Coordinates of C-alpha atoms in Angstrom, one line a residue:
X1 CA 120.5 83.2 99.2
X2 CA 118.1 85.9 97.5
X3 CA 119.3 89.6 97.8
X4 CA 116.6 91.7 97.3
X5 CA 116.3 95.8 96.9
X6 CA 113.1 97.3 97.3
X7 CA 112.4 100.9 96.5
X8 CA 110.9 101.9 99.7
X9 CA 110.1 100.8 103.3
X10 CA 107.1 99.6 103.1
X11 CA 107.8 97.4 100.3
X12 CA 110.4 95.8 102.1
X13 CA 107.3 95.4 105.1
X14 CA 105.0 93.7 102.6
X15 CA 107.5 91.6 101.1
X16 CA 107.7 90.1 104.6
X17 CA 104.4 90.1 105.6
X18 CA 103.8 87.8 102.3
X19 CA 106.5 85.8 102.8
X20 CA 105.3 84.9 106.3
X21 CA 102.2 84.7 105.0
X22 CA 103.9 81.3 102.3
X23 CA 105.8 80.2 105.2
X24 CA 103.3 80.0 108.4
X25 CA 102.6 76.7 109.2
X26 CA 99.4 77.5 111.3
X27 CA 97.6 78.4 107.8
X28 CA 95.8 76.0 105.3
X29 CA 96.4 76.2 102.1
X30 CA 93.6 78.0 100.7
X31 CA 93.4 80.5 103.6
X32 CA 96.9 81.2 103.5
X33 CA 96.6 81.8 99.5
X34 CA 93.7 83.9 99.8
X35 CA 95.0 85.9 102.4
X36 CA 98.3 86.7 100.2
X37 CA 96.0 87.3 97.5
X38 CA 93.7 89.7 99.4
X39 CA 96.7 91.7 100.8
X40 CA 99.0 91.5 97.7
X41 CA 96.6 93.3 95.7
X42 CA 93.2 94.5 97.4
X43 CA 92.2 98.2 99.0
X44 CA 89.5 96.4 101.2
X45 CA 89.9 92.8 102.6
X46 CA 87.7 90.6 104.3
X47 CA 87.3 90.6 107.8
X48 CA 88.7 87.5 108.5
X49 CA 91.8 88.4 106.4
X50 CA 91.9 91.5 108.1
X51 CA 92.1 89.7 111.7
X52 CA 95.1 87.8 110.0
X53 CA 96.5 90.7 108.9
X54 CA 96.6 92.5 113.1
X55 CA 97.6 89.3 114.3
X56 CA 100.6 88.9 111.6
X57 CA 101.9 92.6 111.8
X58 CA 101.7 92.5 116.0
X59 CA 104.0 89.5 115.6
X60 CA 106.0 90.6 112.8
X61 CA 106.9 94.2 114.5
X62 CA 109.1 92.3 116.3
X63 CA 111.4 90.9 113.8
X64 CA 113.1 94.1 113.2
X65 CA 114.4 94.5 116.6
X66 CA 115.3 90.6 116.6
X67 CA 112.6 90.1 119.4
X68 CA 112.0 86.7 117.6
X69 CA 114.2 85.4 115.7
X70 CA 112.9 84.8 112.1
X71 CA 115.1 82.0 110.0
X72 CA 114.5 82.7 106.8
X73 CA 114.7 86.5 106.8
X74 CA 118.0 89.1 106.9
X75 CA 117.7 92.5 107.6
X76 CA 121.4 92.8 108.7
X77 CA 122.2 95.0 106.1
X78 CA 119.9 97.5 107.5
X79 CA 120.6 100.7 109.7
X80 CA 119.2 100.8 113.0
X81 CA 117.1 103.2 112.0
X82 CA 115.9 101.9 109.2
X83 CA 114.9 99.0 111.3
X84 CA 113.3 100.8 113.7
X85 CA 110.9 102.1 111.1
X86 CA 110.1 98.9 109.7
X87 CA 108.7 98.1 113.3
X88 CA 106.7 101.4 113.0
X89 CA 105.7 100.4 109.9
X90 CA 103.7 96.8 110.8
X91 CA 103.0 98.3 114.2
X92 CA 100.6 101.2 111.9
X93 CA 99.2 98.5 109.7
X94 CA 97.8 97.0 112.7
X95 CA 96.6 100.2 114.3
X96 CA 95.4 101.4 110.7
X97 CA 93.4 98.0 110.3
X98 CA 91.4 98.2 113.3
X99 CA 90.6 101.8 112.5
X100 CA 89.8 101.4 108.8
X101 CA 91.4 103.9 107.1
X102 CA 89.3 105.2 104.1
X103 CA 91.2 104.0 101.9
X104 CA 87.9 104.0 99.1
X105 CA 88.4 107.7 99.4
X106 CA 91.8 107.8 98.8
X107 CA 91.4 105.5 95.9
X108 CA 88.4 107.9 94.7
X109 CA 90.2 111.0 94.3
X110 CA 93.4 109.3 92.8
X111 CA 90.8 108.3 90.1
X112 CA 89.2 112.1 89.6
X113 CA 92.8 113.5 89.2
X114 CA 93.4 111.3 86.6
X115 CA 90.2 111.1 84.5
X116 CA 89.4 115.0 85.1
X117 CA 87.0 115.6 83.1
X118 CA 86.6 111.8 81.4
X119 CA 85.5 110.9 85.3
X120 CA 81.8 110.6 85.1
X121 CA 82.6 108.6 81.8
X122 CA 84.7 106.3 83.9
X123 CA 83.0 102.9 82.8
X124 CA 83.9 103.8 79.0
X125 CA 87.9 104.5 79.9
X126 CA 88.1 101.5 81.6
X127 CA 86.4 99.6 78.6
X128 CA 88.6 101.2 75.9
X129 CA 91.8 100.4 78.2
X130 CA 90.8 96.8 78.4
X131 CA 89.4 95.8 75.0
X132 CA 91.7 98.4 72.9
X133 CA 95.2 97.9 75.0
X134 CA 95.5 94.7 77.0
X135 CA 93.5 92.6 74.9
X136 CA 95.2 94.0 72.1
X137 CA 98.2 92.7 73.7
X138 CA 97.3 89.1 74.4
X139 CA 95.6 88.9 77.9
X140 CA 93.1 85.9 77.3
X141 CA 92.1 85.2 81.1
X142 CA 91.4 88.8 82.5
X143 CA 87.9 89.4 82.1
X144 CA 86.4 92.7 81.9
X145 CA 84.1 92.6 85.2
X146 CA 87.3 91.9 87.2
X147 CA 89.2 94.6 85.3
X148 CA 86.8 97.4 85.5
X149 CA 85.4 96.3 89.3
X150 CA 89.2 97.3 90.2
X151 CA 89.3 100.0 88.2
X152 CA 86.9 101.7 90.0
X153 CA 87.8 100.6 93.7
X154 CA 91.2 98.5 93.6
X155 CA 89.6 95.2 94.7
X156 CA 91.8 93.0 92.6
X157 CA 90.6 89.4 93.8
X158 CA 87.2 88.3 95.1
X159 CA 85.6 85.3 95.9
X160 CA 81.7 84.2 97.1
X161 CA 82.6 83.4 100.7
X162 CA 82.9 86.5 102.4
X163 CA 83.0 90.3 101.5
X164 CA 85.4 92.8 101.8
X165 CA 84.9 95.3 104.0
X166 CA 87.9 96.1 106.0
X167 CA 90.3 98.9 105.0
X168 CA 94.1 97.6 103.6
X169 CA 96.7 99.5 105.1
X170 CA 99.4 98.0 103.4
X171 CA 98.6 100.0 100.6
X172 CA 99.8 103.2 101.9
X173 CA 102.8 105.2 101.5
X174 CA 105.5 107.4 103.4
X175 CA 104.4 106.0 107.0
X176 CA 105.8 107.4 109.7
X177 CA 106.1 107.7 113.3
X178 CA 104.9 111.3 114.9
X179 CA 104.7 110.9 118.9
X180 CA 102.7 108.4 119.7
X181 CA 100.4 108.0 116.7
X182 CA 101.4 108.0 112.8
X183 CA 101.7 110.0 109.5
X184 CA 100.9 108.5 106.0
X185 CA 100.4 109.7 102.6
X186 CA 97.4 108.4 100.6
X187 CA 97.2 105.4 98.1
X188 CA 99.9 106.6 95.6
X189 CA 100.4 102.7 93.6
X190 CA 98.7 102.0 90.3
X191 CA 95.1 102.9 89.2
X192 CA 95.0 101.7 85.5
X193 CA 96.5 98.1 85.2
X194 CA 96.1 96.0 88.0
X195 CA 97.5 93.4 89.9
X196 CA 96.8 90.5 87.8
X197 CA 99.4 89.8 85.3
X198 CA 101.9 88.5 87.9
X199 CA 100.3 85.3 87.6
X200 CA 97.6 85.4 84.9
X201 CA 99.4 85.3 81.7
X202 CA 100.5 81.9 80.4
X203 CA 97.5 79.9 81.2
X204 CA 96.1 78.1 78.5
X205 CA 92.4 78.8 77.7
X206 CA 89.6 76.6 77.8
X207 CA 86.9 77.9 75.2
X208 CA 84.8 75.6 77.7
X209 CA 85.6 76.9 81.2
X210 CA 86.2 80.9 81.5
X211 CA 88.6 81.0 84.4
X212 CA 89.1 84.3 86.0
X213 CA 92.4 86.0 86.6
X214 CA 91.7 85.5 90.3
X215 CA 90.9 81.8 89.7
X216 CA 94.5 81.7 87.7
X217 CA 96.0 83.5 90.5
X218 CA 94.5 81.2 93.3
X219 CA 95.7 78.2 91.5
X220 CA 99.4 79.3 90.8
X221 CA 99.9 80.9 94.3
X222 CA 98.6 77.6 95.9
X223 CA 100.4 75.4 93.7
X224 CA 103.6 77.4 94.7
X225 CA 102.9 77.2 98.5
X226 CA 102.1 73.5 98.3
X227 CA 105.4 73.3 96.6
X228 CA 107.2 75.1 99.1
X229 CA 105.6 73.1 102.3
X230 CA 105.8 69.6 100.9
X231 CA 108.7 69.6 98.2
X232 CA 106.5 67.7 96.0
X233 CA 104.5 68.6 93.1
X234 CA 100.5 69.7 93.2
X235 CA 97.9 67.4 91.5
X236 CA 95.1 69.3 89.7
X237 CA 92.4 67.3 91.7
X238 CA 93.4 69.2 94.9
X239 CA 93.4 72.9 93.0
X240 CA 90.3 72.1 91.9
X241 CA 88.4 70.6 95.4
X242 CA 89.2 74.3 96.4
X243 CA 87.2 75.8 93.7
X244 CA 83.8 76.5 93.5
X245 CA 82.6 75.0 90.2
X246 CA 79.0 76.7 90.0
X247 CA 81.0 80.2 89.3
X248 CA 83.8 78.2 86.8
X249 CA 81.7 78.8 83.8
X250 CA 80.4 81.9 84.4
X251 CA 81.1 85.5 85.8
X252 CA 81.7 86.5 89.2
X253 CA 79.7 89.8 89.9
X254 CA 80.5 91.4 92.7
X255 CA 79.1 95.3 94.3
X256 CA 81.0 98.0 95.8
X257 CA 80.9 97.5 99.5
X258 CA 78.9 99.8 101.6
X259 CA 81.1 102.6 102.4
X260 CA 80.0 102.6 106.2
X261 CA 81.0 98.9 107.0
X262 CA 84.5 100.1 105.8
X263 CA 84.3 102.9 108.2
X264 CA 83.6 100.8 111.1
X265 CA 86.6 101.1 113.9
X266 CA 87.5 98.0 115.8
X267 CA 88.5 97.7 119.3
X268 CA 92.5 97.6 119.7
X269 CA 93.3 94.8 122.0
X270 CA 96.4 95.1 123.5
X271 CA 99.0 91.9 124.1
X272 CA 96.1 89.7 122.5
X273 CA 98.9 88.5 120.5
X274 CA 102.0 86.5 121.2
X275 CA 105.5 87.8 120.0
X276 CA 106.4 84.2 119.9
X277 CA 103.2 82.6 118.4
X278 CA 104.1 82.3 115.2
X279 CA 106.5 79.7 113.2
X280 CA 107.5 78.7 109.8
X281 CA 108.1 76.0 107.9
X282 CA 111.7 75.2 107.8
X283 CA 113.0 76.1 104.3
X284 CA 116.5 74.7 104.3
X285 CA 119.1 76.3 102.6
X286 CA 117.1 79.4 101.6
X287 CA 117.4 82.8 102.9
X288 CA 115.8 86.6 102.0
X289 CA 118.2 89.2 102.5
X290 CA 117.1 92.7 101.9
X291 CA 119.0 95.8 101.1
X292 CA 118.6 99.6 101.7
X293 CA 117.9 101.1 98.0
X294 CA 121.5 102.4 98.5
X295 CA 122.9 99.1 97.8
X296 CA 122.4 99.9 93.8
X297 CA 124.9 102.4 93.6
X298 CA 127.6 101.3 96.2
X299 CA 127.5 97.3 95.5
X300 CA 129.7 97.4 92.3
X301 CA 132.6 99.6 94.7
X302 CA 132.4 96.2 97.3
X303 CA 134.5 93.6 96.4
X304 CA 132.0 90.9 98.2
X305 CA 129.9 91.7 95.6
X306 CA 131.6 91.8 92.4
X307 CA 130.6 88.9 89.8
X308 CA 128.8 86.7 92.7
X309 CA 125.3 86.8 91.8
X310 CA 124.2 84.3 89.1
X311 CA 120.7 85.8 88.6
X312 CA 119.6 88.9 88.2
X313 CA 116.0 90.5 88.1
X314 CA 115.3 94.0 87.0
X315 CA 111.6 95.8 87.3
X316 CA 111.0 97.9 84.0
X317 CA 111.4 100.7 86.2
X318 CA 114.6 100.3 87.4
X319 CA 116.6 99.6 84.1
X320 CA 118.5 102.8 84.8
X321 CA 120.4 100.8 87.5
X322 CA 121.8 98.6 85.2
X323 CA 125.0 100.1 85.0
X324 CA 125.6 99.6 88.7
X325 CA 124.0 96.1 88.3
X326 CA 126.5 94.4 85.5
X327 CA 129.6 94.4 87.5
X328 CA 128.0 92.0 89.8
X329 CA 126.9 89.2 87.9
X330 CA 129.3 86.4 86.8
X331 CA 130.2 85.3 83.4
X332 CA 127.6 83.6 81.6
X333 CA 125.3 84.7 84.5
X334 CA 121.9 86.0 83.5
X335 CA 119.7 89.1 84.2
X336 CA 116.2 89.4 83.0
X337 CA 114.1 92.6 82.6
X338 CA 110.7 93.1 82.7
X339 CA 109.2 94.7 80.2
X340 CA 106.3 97.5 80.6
X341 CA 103.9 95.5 77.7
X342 CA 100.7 95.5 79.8
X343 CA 100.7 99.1 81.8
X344 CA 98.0 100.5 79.8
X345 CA 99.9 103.7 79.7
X346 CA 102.4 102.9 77.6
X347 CA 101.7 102.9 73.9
X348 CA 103.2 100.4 71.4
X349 CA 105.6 103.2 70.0
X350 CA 107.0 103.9 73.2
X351 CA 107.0 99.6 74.0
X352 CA 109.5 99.3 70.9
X353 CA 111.7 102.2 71.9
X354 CA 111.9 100.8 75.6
X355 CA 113.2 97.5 74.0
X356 CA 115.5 98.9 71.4
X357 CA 117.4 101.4 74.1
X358 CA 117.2 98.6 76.6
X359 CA 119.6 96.5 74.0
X360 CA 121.6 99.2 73.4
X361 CA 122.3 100.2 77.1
X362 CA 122.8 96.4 77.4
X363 CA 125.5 95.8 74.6
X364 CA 127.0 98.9 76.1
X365 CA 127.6 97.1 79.2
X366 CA 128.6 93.8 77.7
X367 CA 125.2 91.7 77.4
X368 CA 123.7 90.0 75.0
X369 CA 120.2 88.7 74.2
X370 CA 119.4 85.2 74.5
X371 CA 117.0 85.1 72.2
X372 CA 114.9 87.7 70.2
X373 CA 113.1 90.0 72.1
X374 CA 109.9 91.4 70.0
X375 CA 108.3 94.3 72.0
X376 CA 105.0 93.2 70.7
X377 CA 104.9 89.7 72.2
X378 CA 107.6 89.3 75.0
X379 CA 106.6 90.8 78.4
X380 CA 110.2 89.5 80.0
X381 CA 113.7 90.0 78.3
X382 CA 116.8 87.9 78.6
X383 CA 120.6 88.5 78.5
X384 CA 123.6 87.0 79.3
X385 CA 126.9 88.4 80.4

């Protein structure tokens, strides 16, 4: 069993949506990990994905209401109203999709308010944050094209076959139902560091092949999936019959996509979908179950919860929880924090003075490290109860 809290909503809604996305057996391997790719951390995806992307959220709007019944997912814990909005939630991404959003825009004016004046020196900010933080900090397989292409219009993760062109809804915040249409704020996530380093950080470099953090990505997410679907291990020969080696030793350029082709509305087909066209590989013994955000403060008053979890895995952002988060993990059980080295906001200073009140607040709830944690190097930290 995974419990997992998400801050908001929508999070909860993409967390399924790219869970479904691992799990659907009608996907091949490289589609299905270029589609989580696309959606996991892209404003504008290709159309292909973004046909994926209808078909998935038609389907998936169901789930909340148990319409289908979805094995490897919980939502129990969930009011009825909360569930209601997930449904309004995928039921907008699909409208949203076909109607493109313009999401560029939104991404445009997130970047003016926070440049100001530096914005028509743009290109030089995002050079300095590259060369003079993160590869200051030890990121070997970003490259600056792919850093600085997303600086300037969030496309994380791009490949020769295709271009994307289609809006990303799953981007957007504070969705909500208003009659019979929606509300939504703008793109409010991250502008300066990217969506790279979930994957792109321990792979050993070749001086002879330059892999990009997208080709690092692809090849863990599919090793993963393959994982998942088979139980066995992947061979390299397979990762590599997926890639295109004419762009392996080189750099992938890609241009901004013409805004109109984003613009472009599609046609809504209604019922083109089947609620119950959709299935999973059986994952035996493994289950998601999600929590309203309230679960951080009222867990540690439930007995059920109280020293049960064995694992525990805190978002630099959320280390202020930890007080409610102790009580439930057993003895010798272990919790792991991420630490904010790579946001490109954060100097070094403030990186060592995260670390040394994280210890403190950790001894103060009876933790200790399991090994050294030097702000400088470590970008996860351990301790055990």
């Amino acid at each position: 069993m995974y419990n997992v809290v998400e801050s908001t909503l929508e999070q909860v809604a993409r967390s399924i949506l790219l869970l479904s996305t691992c799990l659907e057996t009608n996907l091949g391997l490289q589609e299905a990990t270029r589609y989580y790719l696309e959606i996991f951390g892209n404003t504008l995806i290709r159309p292909a994905t973004a046909k994926y992307l209808i078909k998935s959220c038609n389907q998936l709007s169901n789930i909340p209401t148990n319409t289908i019944d979805c094995p490897w997912l919980s939502l129990e814990q969930f009011k009825h109203k909360d569930r209601d909005q997930l449904q309004a939630i995928f039921k907008f991404w699909a409208h949203a999709t076909c109607d493109n959003v313009p999401i560029m825009e939104y991404w445009d004016q997130r970047v003016r308010k926070s440049l100001k004046t530096r914005y028509d020196y743009r290109e030089g900010v995002f050079d300095w944050d590259y060369h003079m933080i993160l590869k200051s900090r030890g990121i070997s397989n970003l490259t600056l094209q792919e850093y600085r292409f997303w600086r300037n219009n969030g496309i994380a993760f791009t490949w020769l076959e295709g271009e994307p062109v289609r809006s990303n809804p799953t981007l957007l915040n504070n969705i909500i139902q208003y009659g019979p249409g929606f509300v939504h704020y703008t793109y409010l996530g991250d502008i300066t560091n990217g969506p790279f380093f979930t994957w792109a950080l321990q792979e050993k470099r070749d001086d002879n092949i330059r892999y990009r953090a997208t080709d690092i990505a692809e090849k863990e997410i599919m090793k993963h999936m393959y994982e998942i679907r088979t139980g066995e291990s992947i061979c390299q020969e397979l990762i590599a019959s997926h890639r295109d080696s004419s762009i392996l030793n080189g750099t992938l350029v890609t241009e901004t996509p013409n805004k109109e082709m984003e613009q472009e509305s599609w046609e809504k087909e209604k019922n083109k979908y089947k609620w119950n066209d959709i299935s999973w590989i059986n994952v035996k013994n493994h289950k998601i179950i999600f929590h309203p955000i309230t679960f951080l403060s009222t867990s540690k008053h439930k007995m059920a919860y109280i020293g049960r979890f064995d694992f525990i895995w805190i978002a630099h952002n959320m280390v202020k929880q930890i007080p409610n988060l102790v009580p439930l993990l057993k003895k010798k059980g272990i919790m792991l924090v991420e630490l904010p080295k790579f946001l490109v906001d954060v100097r070094n200073e403030n990186l060592e003075n995260f670390v040394n009140e994280l210890k403190s607040m950790m001894h103060h709830n009876g933790l200790h490290e399991i090994n050294d944690i030097n702000s400088n190097e470590h970008y996860i930290a351990g301790f055990s109860k």
